[in-house]
mmCIF file of C-alpha atoms in Angstrom:
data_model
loop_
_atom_site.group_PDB
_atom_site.id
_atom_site.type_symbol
_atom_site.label_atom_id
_atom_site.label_comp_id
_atom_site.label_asym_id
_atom_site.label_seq_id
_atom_site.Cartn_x
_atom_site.Cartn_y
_atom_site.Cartn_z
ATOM 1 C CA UNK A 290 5.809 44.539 38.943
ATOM 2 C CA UNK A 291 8.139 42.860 41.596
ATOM 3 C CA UNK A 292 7.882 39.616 42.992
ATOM 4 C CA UNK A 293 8.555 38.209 46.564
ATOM 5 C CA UNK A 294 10.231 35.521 47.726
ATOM 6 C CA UNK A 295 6.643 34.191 49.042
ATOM 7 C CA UNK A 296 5.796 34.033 45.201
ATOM 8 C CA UNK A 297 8.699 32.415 43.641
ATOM 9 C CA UNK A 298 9.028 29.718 46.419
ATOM 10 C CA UNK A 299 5.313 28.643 45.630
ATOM 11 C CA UNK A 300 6.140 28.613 41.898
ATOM 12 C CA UNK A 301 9.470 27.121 42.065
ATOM 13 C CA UNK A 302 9.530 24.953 45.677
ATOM 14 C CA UNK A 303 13.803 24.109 45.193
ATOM 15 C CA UNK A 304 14.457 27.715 44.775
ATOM 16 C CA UNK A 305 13.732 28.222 48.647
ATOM 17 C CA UNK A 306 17.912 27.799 49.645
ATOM 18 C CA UNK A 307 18.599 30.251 46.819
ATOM 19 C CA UNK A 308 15.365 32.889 46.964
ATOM 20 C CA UNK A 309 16.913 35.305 48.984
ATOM 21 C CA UNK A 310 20.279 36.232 46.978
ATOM 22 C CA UNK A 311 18.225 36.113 44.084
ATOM 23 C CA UNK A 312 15.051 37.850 44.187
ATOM 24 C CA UNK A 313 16.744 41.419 44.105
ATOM 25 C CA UNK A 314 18.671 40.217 40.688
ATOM 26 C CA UNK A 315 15.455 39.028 39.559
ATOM 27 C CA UNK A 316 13.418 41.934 39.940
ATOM 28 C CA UNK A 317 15.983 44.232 39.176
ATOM 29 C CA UNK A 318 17.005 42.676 35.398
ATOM 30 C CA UNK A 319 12.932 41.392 34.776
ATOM 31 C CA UNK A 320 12.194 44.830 34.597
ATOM 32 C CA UNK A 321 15.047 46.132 33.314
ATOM 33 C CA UNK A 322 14.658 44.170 30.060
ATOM 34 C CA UNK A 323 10.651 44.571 30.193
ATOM 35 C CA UNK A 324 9.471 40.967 32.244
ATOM 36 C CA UNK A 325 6.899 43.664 33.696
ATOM 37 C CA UNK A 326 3.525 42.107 33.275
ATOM 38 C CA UNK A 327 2.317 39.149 35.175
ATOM 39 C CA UNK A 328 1.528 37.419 31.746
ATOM 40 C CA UNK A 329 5.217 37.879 31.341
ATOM 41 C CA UNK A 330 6.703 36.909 34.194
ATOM 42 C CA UNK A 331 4.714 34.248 34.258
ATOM 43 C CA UNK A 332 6.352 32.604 31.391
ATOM 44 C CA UNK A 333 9.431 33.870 32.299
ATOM 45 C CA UNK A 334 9.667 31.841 35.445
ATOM 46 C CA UNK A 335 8.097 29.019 33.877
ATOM 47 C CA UNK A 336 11.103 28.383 31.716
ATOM 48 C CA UNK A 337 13.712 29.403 33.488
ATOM 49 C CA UNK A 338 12.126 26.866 36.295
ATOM 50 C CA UNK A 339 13.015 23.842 33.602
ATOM 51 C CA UNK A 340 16.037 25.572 32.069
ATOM 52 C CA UNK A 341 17.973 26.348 36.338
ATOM 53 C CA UNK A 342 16.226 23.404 37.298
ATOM 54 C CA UNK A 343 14.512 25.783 39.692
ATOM 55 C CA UNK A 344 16.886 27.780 40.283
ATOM 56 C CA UNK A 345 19.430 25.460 41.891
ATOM 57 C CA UNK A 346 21.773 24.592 38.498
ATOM 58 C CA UNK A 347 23.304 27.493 36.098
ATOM 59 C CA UNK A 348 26.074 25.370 34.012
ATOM 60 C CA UNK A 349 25.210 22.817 31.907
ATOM 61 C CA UNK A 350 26.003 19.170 33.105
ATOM 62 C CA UNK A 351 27.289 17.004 30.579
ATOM 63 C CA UNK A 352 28.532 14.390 32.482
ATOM 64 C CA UNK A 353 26.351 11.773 30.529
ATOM 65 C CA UNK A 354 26.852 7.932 30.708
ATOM 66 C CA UNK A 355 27.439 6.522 27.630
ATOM 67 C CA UNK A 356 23.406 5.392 27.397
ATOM 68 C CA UNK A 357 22.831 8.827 28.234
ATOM 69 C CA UNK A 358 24.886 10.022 24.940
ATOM 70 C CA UNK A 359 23.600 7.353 22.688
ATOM 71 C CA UNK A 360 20.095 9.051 23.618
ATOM 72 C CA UNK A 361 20.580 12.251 24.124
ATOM 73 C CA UNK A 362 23.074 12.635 21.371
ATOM 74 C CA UNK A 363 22.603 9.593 18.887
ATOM 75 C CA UNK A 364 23.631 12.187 15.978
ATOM 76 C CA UNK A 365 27.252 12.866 17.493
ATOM 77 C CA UNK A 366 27.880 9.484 19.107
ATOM 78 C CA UNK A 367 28.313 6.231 17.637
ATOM 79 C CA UNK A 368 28.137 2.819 20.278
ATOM 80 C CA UNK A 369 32.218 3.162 20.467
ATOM 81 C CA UNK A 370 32.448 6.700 20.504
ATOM 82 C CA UNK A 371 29.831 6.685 23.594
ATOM 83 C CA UNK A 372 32.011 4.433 25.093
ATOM 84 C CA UNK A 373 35.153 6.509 24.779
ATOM 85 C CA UNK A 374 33.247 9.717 26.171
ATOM 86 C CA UNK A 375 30.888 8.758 28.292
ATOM 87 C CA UNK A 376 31.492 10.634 32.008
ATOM 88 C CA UNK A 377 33.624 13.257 30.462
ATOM 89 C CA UNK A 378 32.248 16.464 30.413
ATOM 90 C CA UNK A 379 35.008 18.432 28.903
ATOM 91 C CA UNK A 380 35.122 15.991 25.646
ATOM 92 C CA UNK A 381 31.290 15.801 25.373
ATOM 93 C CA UNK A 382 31.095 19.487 25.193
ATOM 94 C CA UNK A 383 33.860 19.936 22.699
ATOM 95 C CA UNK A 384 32.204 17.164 20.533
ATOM 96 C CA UNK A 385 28.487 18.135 20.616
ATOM 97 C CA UNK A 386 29.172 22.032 20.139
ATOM 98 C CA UNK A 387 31.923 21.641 17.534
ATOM 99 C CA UNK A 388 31.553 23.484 14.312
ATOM 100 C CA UNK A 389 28.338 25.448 15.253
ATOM 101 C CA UNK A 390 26.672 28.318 17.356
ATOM 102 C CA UNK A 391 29.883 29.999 16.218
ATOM 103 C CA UNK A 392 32.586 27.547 18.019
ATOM 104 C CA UNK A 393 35.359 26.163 16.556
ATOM 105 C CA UNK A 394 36.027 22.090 15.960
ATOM 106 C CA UNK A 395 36.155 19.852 18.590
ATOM 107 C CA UNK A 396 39.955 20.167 19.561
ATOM 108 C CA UNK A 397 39.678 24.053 19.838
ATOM 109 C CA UNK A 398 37.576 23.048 23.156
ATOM 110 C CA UNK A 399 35.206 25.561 22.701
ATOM 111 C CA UNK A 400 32.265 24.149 22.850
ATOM 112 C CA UNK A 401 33.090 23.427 26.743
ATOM 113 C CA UNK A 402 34.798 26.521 26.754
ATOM 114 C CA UNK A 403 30.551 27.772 25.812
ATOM 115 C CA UNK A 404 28.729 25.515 27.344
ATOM 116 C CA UNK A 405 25.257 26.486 28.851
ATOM 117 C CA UNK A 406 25.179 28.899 31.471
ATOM 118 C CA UNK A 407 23.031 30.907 33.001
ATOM 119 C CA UNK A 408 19.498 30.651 34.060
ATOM 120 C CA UNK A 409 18.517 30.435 30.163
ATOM 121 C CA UNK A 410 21.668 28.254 29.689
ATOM 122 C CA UNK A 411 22.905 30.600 26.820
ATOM 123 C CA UNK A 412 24.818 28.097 24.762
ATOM 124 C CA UNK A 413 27.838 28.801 21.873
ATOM 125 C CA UNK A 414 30.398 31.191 21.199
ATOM 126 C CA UNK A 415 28.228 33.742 19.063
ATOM 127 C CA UNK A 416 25.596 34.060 21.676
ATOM 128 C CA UNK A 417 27.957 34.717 24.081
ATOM 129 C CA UNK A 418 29.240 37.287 21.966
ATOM 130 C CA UNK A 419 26.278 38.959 21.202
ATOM 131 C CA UNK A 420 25.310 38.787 24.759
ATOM 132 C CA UNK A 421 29.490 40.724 25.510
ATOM 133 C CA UNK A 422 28.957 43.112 22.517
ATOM 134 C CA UNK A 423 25.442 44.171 23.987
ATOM 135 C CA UNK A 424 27.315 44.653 27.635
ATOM 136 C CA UNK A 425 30.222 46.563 26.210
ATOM 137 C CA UNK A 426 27.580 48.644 24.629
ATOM 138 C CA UNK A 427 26.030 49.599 27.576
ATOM 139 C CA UNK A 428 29.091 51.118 29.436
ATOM 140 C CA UNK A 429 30.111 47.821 31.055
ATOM 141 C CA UNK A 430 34.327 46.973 30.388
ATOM 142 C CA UNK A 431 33.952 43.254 29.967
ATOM 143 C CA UNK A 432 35.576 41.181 27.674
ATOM 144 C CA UNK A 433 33.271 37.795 28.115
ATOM 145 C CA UNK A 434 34.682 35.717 25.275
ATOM 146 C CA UNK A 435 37.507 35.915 27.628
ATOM 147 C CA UNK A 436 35.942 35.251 30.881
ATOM 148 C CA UNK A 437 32.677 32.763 30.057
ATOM 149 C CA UNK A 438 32.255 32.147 34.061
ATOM 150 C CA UNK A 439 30.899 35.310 34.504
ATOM 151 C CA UNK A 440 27.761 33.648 33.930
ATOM 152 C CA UNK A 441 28.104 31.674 36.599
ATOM 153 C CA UNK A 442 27.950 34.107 39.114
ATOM 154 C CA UNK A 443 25.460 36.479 40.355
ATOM 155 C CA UNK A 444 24.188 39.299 38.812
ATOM 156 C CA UNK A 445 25.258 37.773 35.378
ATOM 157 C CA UNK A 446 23.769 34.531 35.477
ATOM 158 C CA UNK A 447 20.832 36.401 36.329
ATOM 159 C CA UNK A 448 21.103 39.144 33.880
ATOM 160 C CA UNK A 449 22.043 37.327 30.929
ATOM 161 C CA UNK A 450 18.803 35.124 31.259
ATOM 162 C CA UNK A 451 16.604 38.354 31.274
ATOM 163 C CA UNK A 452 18.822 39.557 27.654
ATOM 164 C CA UNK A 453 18.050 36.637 25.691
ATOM 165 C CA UNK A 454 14.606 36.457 26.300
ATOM 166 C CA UNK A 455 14.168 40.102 25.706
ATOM 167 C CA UNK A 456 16.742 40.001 22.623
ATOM 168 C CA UNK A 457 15.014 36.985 20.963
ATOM 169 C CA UNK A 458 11.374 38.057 21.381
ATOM 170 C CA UNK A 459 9.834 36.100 24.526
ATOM 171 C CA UNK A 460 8.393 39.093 25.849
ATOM 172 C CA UNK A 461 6.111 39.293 22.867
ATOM 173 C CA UNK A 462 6.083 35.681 22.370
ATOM 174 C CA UNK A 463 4.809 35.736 26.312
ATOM 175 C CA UNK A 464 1.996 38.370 25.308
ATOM 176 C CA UNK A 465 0.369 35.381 23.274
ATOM 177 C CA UNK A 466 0.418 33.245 26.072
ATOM 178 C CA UNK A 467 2.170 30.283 24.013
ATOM 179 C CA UNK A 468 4.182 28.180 26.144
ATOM 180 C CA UNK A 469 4.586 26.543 23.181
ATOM 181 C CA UNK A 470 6.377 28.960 20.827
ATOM 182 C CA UNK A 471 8.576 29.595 23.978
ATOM 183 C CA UNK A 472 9.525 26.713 24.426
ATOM 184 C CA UNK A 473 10.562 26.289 20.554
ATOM 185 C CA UNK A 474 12.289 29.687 20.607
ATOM 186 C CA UNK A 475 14.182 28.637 24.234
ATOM 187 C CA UNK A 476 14.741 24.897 23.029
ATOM 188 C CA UNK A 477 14.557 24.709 19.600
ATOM 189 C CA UNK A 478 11.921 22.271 20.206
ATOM 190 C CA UNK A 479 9.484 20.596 22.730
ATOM 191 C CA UNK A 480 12.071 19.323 25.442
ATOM 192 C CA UNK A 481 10.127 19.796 28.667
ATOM 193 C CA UNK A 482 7.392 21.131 27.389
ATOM 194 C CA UNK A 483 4.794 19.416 30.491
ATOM 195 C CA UNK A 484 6.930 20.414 32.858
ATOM 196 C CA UNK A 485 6.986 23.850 31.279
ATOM 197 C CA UNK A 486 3.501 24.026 30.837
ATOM 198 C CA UNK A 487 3.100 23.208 34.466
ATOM 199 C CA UNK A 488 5.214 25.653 36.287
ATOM 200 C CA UNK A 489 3.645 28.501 34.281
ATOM 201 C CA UNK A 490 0.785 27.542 34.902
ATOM 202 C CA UNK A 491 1.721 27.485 38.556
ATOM 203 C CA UNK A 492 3.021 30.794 37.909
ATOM 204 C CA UNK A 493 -0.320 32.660 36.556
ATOM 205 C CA UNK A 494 -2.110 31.010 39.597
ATOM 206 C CA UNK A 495 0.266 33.206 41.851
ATOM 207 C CA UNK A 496 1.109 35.993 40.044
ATOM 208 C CA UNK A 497 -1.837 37.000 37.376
#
């Protein structure tokens, strides 16, 4: 199944100045990685509407005041600390990140270095690994532990999206028709679950 640019503009109104040049990505990498049913692609734009903020942000912005870390963050930021990071990205990153999805601590800057990109926002150095190994497997001479940004640009922040949701389940997870269990598998919890409720529910008006 393909979609038009007609669809996805009624589904996702912001993704109108950025339809055009990515529609043909879109179709091409939905079906490649089996986003082929309208129950599925249905859910499939539904997230990625909340996760690209329609399609018009692929990096994740950390430029948080320090409020914004004390609430977003209260486990890695004490009233100080909030102080001393707040509207630095680069720090944030390295702070929040350190010691997990496979980064290193907080002064090997990697969890900047891994920050979300993408359309799914694919987040930490072992996902981006697993998302390289699965490239180099296919034929493709990348080394993307080495070069993150590729997932900034078109087709790979496209692409990428379409891996992890076929790699971690969604397409089956779609077949239920759980925006819920999406969500938790996307997330790891409920963040923006209305919202994501809504625009798939948008989406099945359109589409199914």
């Amino acid at each position: 199944m393909q979609i038009t640019k007609e669809q996805l503009v009624k589904i996702m109104p912001l993704s109108k100045r950025n339809a055009d040049k990515f529609i043909p990505h879109l179709n091409k990498y939905m079906d490649a990685f089996g986003i082929n049913t309208p129950l599925r692609i249905a859910h499939f734009l539904g997230q990625i509407a909340v996760e690209s903020a329609q399609l018009t942000a692929w990096v994740e912005n950390l430029n948080y005041s320090e409020q914004g870390l004390l609430k977003t963050f209260p486990k890695y930021f004490s009233k100080t600390l909030a102080k001393a990071y707040a509207r630095k990205p680069q720090k944030i990153a390295s702070r929040v990140y350190a010691n997990r999805l496979g980064n290193g601590s907080e002064l090997s800057g990697e969890g900047w270095k891994y920050r979300g990109r993408g359309i799914i926002q694919i987040t930490g150095k072992s996902n981006y690994k697993a998302y390289g190994d699965y490239l180099v497997k296919t034929g493709m001479n990348v080394d993307l532990l080495k070069n993150p940004e590729l997932l900034e640009t078109l087709p790979g922040l496209i692409k990428s999206g379409c891996w992890w949701w076929w790699a971690h389940g969604c397409n089956e997870l779609a077949d239920k028709d759980s925006v819920i269990l999406l969500t938790r598998k996307i997330n790891g919890g409920s963040n923006g679950l209305t919202e994501r409720t809504k625009f798939t529910n948008t989406a099945k008006k359109v589409l199914v």
